[in-house]
Short mmCIF file of C-alpha atoms in Angstrom, two decimals:
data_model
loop_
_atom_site.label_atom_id
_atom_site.label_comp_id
_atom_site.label_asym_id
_atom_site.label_seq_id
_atom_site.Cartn_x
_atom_site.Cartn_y
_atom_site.Cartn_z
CA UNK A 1 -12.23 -32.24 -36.15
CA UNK A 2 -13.27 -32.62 -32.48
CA UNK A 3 -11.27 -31.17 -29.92
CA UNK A 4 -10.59 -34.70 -28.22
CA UNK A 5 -9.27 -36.31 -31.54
CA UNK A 6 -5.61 -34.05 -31.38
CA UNK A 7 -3.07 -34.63 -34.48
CA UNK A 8 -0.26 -33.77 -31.69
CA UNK A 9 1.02 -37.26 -30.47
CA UNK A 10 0.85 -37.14 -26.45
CA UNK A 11 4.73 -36.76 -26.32
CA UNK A 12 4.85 -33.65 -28.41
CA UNK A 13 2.04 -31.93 -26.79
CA UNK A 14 3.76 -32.27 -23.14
CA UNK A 15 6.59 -31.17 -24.86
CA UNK A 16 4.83 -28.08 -25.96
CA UNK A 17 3.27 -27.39 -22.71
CA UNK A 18 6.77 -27.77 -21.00
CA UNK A 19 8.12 -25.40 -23.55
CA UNK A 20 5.52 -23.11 -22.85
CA UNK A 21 6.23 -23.02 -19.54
CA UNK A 22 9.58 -22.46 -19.86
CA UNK A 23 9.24 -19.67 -22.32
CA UNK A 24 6.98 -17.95 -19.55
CA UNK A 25 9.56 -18.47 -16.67
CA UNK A 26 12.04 -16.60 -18.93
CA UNK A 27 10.52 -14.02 -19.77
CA UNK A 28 9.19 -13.30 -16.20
CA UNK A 29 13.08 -13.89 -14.97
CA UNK A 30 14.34 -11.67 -18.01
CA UNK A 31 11.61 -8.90 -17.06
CA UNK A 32 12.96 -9.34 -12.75
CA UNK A 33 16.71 -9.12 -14.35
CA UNK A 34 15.72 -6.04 -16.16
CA UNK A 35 13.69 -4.66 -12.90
CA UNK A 36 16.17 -5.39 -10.39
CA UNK A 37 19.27 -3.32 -13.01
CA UNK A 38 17.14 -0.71 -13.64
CA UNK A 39 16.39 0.04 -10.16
CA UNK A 40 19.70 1.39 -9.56
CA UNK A 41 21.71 1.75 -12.99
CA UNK A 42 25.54 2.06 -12.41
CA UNK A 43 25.69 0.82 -8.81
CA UNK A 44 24.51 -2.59 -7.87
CA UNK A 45 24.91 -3.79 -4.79
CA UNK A 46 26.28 -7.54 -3.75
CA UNK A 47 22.97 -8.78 -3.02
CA UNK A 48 21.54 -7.36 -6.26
CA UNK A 49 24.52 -8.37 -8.27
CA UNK A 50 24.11 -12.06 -7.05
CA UNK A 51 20.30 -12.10 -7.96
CA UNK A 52 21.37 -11.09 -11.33
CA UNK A 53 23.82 -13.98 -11.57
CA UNK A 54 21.68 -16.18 -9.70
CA UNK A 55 18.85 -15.44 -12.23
CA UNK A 56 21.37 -15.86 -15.08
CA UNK A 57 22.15 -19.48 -14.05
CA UNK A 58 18.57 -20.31 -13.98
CA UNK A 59 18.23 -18.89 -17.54
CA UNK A 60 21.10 -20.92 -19.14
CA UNK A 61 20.07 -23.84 -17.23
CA UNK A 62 16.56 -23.69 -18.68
CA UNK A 63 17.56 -22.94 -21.98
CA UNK A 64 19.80 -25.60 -22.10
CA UNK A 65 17.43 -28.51 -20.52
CA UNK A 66 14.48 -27.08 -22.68
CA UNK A 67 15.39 -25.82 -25.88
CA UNK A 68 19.22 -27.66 -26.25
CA UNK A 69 17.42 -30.64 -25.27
CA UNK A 70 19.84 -32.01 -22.85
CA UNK A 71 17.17 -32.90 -20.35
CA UNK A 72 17.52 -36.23 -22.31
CA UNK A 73 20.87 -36.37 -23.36
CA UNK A 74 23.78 -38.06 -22.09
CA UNK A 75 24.18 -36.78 -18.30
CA UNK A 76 28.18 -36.18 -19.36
CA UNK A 77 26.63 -33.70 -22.13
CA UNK A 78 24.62 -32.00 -19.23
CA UNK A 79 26.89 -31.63 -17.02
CA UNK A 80 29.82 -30.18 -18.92
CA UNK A 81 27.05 -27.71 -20.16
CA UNK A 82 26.37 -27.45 -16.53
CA UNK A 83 29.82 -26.75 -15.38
CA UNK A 84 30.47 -24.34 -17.73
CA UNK A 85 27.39 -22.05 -17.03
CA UNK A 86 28.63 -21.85 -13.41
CA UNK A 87 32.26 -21.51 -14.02
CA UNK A 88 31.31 -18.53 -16.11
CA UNK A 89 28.97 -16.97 -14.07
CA UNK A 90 31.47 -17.72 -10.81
CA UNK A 91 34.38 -16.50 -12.59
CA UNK A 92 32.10 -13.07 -13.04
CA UNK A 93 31.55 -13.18 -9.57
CA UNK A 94 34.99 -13.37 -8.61
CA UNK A 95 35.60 -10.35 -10.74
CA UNK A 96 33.13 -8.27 -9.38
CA UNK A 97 34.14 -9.11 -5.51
CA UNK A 98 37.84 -8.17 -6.37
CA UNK A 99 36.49 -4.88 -8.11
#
């Protein structure tokens, strides 16, 4: 089979290459999430504790347009999913300002 004559329909292979990338700009978040709480373990700062959540928003937010598949669902569905991440994550960052 010649490289030009693919089995993968066109849809499916963007959908691979998007998943790809999205798999890669996990793991490079996860390995700056890991870097940036490792650099001082037991006392983050604000700005460091921020980048954390900041980097965990991105993650869900990925996940759940790439791998839920609510980049093409109802925009209700992606919002709620949306909403929650950040209510979450802000509701963390509430409780680590009033700590």
């Amino acid at each position: 089979m010649s490289a030009s004559s693919s089995p993968v329909s066109p849809g499916r292979a963007r959908w691979r290459d998007t998943a790809h990338l999205a798999w890669l700009a996990l793991f490079l978040a996860t390995g700056l999430t890991l870097w940036l709480g490792e650099r001082a373990p037991g006392r983050l700062g604000a700005g460091t504790a921020s980048a954390v959540l900041a980097l965990a928003v991105f993650k869900g937010w990925l996940v759940a347009d790439e791998f839920m598949g609510l980049r093409g669902a109802p925009r209700l569905w992606r919002w709620l999913v949306r909403g929650w991440l950040l209510a979450v994550c802000g509701f963390i960052a509430t409780l680590r300002l009033l700590s």
